[in-house]
CSV table of N, CA and C in Angstrom, one decimal:
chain,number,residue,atom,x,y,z
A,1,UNK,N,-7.8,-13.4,-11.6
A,1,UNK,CA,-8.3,-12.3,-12.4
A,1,UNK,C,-7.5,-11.0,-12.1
A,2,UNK,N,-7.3,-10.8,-10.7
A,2,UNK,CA,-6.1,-9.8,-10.6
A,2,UNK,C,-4.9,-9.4,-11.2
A,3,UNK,N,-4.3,-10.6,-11.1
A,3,UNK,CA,-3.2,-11.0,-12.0
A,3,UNK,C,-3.3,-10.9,-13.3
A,4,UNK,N,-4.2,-11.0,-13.9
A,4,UNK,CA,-5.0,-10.7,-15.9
A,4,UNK,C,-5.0,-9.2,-15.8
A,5,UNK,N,-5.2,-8.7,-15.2
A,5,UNK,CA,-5.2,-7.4,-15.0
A,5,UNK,C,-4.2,-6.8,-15.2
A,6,UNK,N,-3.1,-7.0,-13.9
A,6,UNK,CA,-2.4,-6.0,-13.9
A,6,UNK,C,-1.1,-6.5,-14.8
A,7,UNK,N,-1.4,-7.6,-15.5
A,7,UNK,CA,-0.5,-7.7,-16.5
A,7,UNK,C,-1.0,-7.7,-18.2
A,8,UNK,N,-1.9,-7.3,-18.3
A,8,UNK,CA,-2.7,-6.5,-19.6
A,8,UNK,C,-2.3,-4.7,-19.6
A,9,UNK,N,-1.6,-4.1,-19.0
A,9,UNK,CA,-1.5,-2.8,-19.3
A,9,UNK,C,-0.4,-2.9,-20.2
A,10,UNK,N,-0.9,-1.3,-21.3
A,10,UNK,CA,-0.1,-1.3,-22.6
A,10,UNK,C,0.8,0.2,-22.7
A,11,UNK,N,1.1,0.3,-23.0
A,11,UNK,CA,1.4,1.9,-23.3
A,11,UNK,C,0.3,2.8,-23.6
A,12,UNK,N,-0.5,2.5,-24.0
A,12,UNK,CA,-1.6,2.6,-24.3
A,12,UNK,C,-2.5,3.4,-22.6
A,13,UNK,N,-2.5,2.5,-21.7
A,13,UNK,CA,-2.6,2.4,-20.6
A,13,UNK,C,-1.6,4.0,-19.8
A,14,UNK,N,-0.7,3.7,-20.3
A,14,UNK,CA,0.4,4.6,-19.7
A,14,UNK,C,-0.3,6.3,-20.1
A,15,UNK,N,-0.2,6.7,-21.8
A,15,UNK,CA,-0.7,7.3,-21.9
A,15,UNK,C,-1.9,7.7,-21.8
A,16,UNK,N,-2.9,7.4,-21.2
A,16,UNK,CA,-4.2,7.5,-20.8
A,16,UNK,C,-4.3,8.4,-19.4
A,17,UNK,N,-2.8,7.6,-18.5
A,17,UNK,CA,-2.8,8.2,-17.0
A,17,UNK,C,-2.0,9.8,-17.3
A,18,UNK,N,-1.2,9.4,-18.4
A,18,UNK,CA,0.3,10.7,-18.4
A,18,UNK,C,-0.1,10.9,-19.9
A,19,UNK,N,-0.8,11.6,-20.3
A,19,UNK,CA,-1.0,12.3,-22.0
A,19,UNK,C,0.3,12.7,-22.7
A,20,UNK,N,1.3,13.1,-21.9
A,20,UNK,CA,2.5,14.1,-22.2
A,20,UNK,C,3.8,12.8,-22.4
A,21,UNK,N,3.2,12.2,-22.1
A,21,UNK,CA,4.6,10.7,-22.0
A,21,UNK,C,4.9,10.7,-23.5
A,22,UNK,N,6.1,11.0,-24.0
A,22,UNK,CA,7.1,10.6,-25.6
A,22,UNK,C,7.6,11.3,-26.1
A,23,UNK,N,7.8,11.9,-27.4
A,23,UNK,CA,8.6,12.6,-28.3
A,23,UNK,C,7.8,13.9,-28.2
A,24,UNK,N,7.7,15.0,-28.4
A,24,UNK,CA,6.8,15.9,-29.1
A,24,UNK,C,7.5,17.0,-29.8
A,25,UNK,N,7.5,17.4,-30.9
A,25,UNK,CA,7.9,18.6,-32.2
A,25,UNK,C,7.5,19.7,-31.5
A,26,UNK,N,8.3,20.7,-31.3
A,26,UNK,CA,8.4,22.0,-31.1
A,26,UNK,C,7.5,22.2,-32.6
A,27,UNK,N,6.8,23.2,-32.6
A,27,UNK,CA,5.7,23.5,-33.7
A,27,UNK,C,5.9,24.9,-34.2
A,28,UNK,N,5.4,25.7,-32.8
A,28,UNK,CA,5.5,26.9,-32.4
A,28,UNK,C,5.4,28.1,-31.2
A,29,UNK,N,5.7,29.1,-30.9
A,29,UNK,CA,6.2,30.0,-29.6
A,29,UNK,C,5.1,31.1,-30.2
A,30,UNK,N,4.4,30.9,-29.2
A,30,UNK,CA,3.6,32.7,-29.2
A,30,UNK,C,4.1,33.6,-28.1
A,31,UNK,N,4.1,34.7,-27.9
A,31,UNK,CA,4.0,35.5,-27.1
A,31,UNK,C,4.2,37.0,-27.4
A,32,UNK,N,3.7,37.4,-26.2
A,32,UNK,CA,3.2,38.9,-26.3
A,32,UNK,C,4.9,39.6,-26.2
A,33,UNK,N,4.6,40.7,-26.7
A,33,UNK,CA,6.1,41.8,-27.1
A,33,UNK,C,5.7,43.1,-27.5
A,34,UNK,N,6.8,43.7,-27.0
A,34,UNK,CA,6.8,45.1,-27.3
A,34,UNK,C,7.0,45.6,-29.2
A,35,UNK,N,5.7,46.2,-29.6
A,35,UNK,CA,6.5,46.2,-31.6
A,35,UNK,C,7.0,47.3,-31.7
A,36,UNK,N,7.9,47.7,-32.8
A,36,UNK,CA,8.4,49.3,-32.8
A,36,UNK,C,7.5,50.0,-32.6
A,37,UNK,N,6.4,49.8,-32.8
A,37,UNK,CA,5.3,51.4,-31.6
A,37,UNK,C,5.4,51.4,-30.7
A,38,UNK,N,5.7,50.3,-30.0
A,38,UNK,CA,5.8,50.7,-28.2
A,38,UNK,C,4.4,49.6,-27.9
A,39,UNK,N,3.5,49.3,-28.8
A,39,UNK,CA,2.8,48.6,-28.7
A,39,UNK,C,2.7,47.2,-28.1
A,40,UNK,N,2.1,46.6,-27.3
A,40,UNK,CA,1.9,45.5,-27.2
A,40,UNK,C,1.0,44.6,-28.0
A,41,UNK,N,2.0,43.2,-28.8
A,41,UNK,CA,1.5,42.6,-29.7
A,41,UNK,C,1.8,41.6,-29.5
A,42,UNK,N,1.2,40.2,-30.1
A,42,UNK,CA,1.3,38.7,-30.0
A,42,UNK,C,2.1,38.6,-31.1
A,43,UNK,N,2.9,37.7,-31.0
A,43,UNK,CA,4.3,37.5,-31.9
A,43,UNK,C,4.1,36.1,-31.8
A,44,UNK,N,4.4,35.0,-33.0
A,44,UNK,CA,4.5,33.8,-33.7
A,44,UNK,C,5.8,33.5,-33.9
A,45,UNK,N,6.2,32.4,-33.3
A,45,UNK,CA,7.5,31.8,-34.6
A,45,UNK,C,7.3,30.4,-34.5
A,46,UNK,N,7.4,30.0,-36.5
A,46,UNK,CA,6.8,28.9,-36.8
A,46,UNK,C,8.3,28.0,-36.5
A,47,UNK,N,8.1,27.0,-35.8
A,47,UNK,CA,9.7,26.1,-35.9
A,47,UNK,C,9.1,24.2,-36.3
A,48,UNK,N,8.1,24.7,-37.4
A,48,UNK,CA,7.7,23.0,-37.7
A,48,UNK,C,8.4,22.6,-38.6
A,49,UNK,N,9.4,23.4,-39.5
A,49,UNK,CA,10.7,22.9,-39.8
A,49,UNK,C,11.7,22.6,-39.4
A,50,UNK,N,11.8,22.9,-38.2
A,50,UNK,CA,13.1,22.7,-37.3
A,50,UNK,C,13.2,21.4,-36.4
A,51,UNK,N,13.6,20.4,-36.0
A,51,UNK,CA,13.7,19.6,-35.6
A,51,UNK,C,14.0,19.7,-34.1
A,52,UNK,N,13.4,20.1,-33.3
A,52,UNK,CA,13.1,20.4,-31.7
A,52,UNK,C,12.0,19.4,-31.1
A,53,UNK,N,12.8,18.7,-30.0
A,53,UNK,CA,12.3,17.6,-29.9
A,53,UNK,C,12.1,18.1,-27.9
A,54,UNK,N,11.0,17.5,-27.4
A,54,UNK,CA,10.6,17.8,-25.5
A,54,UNK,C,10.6,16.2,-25.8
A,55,UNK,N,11.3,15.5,-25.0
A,55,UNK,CA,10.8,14.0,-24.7
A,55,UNK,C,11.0,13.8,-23.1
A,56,UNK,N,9.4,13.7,-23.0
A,56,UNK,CA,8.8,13.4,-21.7
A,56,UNK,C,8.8,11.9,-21.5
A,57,UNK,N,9.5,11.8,-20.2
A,57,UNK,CA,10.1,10.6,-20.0
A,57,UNK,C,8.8,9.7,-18.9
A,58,UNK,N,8.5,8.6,-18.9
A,58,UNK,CA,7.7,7.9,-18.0
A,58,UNK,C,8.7,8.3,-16.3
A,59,UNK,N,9.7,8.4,-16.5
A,59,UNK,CA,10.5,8.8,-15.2
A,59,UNK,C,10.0,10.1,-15.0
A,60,UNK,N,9.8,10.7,-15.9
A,60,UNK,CA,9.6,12.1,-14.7
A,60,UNK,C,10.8,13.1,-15.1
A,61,UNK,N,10.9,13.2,-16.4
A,61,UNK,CA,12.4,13.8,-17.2
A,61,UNK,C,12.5,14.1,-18.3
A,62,UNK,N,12.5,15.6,-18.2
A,62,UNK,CA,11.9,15.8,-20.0
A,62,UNK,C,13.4,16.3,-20.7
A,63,UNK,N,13.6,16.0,-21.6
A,63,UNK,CA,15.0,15.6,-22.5
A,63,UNK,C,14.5,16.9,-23.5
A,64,UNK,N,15.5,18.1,-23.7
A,64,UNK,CA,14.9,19.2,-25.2
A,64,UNK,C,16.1,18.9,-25.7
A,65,UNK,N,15.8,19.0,-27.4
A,65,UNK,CA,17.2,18.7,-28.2
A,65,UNK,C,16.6,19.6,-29.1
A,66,UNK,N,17.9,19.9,-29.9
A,66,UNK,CA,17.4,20.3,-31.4
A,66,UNK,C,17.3,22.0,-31.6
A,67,UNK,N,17.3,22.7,-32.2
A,67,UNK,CA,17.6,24.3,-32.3
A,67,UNK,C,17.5,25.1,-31.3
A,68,UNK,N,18.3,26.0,-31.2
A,68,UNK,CA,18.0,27.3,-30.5
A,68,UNK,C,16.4,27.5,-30.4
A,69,UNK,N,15.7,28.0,-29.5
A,69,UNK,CA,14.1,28.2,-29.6
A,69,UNK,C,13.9,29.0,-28.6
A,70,UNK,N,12.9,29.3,-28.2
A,70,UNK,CA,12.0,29.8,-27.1
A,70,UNK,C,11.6,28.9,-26.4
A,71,UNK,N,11.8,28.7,-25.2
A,71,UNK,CA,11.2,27.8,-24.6
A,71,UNK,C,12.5,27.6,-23.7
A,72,UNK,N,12.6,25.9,-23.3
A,72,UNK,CA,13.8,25.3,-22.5
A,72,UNK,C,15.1,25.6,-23.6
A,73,UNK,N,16.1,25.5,-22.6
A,73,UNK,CA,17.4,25.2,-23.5
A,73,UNK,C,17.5,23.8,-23.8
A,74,UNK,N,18.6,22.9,-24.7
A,74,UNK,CA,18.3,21.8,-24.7
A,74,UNK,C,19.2,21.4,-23.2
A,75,UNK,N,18.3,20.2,-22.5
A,75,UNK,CA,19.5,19.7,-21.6
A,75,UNK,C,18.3,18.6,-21.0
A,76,UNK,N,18.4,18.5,-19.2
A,76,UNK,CA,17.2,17.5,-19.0
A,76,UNK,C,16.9,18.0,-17.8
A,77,UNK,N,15.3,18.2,-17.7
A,77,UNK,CA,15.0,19.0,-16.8
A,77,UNK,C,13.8,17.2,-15.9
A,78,UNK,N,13.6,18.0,-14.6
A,78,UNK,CA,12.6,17.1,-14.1
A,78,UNK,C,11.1,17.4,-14.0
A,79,UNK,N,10.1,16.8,-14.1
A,79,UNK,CA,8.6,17.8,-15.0
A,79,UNK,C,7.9,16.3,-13.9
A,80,UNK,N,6.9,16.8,-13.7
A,80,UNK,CA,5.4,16.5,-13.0
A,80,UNK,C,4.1,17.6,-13.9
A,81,UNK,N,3.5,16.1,-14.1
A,81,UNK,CA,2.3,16.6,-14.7
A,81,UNK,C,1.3,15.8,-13.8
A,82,UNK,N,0.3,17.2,-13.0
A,82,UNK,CA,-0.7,17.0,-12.4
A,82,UNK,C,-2.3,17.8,-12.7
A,83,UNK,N,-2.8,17.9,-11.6
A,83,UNK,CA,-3.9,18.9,-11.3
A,83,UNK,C,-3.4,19.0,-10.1
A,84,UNK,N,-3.7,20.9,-10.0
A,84,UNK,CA,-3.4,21.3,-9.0
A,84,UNK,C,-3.8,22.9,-9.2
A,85,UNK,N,-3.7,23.8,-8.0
A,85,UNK,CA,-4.5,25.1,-8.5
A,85,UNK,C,-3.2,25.9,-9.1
A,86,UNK,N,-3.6,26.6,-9.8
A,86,UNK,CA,-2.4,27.3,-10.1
A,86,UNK,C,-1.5,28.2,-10.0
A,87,UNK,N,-2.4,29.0,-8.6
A,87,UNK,CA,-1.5,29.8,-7.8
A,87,UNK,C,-0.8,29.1,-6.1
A,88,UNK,N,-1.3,27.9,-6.7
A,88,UNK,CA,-0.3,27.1,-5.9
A,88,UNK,C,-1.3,26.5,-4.3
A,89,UNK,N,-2.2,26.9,-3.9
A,89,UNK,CA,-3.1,26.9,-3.2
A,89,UNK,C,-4.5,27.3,-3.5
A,90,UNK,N,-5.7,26.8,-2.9
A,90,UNK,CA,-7.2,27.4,-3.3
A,90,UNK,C,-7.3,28.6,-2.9
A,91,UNK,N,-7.8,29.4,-3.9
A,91,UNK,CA,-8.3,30.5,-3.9
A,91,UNK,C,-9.7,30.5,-3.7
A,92,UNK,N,-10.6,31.8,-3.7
A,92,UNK,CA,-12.1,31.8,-3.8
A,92,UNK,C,-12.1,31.8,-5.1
A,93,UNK,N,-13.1,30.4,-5.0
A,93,UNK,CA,-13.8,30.7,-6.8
A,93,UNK,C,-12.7,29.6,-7.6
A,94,UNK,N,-11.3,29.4,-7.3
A,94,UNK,CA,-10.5,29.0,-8.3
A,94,UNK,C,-10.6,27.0,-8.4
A,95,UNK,N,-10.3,26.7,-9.7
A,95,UNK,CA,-10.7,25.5,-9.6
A,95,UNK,C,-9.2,24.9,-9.4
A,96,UNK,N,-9.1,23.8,-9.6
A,96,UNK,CA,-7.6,22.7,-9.6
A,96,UNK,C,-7.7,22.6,-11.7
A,97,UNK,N,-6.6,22.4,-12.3
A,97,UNK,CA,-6.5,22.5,-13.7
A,97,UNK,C,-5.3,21.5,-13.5
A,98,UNK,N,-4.9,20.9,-15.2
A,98,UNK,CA,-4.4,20.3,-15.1
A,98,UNK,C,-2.6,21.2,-15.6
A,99,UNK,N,-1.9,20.7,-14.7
A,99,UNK,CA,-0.3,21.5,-14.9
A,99,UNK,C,1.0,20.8,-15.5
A,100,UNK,N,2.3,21.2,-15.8
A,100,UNK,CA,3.5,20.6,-16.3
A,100,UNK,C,4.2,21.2,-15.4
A,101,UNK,N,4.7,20.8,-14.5
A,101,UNK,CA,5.9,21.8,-13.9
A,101,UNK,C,6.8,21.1,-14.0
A,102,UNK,N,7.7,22.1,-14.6
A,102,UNK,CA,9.0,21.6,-14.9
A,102,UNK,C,10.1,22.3,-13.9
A,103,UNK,N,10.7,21.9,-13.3
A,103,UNK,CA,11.7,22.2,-12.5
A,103,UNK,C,11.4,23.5,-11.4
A,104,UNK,N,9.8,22.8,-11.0
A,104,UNK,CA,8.7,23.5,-10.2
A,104,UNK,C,8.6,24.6,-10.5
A,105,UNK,N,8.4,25.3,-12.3
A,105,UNK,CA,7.8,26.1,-12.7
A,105,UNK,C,6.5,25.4,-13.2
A,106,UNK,N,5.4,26.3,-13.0
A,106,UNK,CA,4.2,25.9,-13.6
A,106,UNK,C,3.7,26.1,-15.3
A,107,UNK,N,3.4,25.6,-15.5
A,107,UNK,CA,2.9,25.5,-17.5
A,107,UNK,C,1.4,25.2,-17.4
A,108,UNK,N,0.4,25.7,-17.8
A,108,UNK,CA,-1.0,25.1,-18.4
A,108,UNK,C,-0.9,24.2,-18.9
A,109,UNK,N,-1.8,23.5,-18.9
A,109,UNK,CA,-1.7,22.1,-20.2
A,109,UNK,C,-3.1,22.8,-20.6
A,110,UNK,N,-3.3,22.1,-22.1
A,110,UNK,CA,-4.4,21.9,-23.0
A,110,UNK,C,-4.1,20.9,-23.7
A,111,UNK,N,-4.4,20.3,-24.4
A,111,UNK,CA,-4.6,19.2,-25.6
A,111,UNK,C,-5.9,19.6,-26.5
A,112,UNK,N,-5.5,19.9,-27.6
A,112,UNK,CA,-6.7,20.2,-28.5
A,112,UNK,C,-6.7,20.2,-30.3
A,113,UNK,N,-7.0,18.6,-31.0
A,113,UNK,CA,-6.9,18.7,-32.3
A,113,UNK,C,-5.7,18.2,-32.6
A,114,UNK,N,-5.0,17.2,-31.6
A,114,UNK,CA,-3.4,16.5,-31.9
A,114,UNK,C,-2.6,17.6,-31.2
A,115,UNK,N,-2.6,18.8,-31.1
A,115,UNK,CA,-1.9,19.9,-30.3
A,115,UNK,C,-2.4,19.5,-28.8
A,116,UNK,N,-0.6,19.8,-28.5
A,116,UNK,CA,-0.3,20.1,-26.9
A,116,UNK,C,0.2,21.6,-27.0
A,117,UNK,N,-0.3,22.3,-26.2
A,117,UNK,CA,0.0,23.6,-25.4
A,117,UNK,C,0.3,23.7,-24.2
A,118,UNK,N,1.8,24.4,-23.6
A,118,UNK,CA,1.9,24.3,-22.8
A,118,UNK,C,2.2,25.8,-22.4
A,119,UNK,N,1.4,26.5,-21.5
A,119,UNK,CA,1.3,27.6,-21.7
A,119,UNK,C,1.8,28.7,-20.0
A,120,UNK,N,2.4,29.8,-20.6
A,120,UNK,CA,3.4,30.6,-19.3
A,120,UNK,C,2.7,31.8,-19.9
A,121,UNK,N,1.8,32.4,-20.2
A,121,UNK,CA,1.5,33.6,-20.7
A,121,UNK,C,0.4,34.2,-19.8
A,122,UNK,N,-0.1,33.3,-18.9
A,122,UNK,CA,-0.4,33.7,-17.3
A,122,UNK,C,0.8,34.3,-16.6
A,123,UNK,N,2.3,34.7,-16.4
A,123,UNK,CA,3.1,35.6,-16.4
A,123,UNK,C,3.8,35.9,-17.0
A,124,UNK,N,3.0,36.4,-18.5
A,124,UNK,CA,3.6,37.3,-19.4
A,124,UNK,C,4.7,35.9,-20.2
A,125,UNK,N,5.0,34.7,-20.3
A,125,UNK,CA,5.6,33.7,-20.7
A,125,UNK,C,5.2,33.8,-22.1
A,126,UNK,N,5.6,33.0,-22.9
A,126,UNK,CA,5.6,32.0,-23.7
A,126,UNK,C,4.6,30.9,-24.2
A,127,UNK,N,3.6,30.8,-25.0
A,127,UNK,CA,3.3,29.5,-25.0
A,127,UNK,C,3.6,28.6,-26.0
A,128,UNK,N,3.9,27.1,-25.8
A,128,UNK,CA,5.0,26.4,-26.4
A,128,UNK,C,3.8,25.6,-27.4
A,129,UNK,N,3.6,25.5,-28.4
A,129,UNK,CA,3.0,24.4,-29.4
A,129,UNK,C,3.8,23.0,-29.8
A,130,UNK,N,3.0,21.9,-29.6
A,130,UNK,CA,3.9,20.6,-30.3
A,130,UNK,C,2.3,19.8,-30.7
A,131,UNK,N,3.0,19.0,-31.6
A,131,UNK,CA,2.7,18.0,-32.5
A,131,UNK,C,3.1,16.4,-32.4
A,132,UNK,N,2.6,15.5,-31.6
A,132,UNK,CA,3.6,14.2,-31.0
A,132,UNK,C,4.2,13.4,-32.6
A,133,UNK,N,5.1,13.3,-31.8
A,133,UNK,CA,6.3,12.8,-32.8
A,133,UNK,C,6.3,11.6,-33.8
């Protein structure tokens, strides 16, 4: 029976443990910026025409291709997706969330409605939108 087991796992399986495992479409970049008032404002850029590709590798290696963007440059970086706190240790009060660190920078994760967010705007960052591939 053990053996039926552990040779029934599908990709299926895979993504269930690693949500972020495959292709995903650069979508869109929010972040906050200075407007010609001096003002602080959220800024959009739509890139679901552009072909920008994060492929998060079952190894542990996310691959960026595809236009100039906000975000990674293209090349291959090494990424762990866990829970863990996000200032890096327990705080009072703070819970464990789930994270992407890529080349031991931290990123939020969310999943919500086919969208992945991967979010740096906890220090003033960027947050990255995709659509799996």
């Amino acid at each position: 029976m053990l053996i039926a087991s552990l040779t029934s796992c599908s990709n299926d399986d895979v993504l269930m443990t690693d949500p972020i495992i495959g292709e995903w479409n650069l979508t869109s970049v929010e972040y906050y910026g200075e407007n010609s008032d001096g003002m602080i404002e959220l800024f959009s850029i739509d890139y679901s025409d552009e072909n920008i590709v994060y492929n998060f590798n079952s190894n542990s290696q996310l691959i960026v291709s595809g236009e100039d963007h906000i975000g990674f440059e293209n090349g291959a970086y090494t990424y762990i997706f866990e829970e863990d706190y996000l200032s890096g240790f327990p705080n009072e009060g703070e819970t464990k969330m789930l994270l992407v660190k890529v080349n031991g920078f931290k990123w939020t994760y969310e999943f919500t409605n086919g969208t992945m967010q991967l979010g740096n705007s906890y220090v003033d960052g960027p947050n990255l939108y995709f659509e799996r591939k």
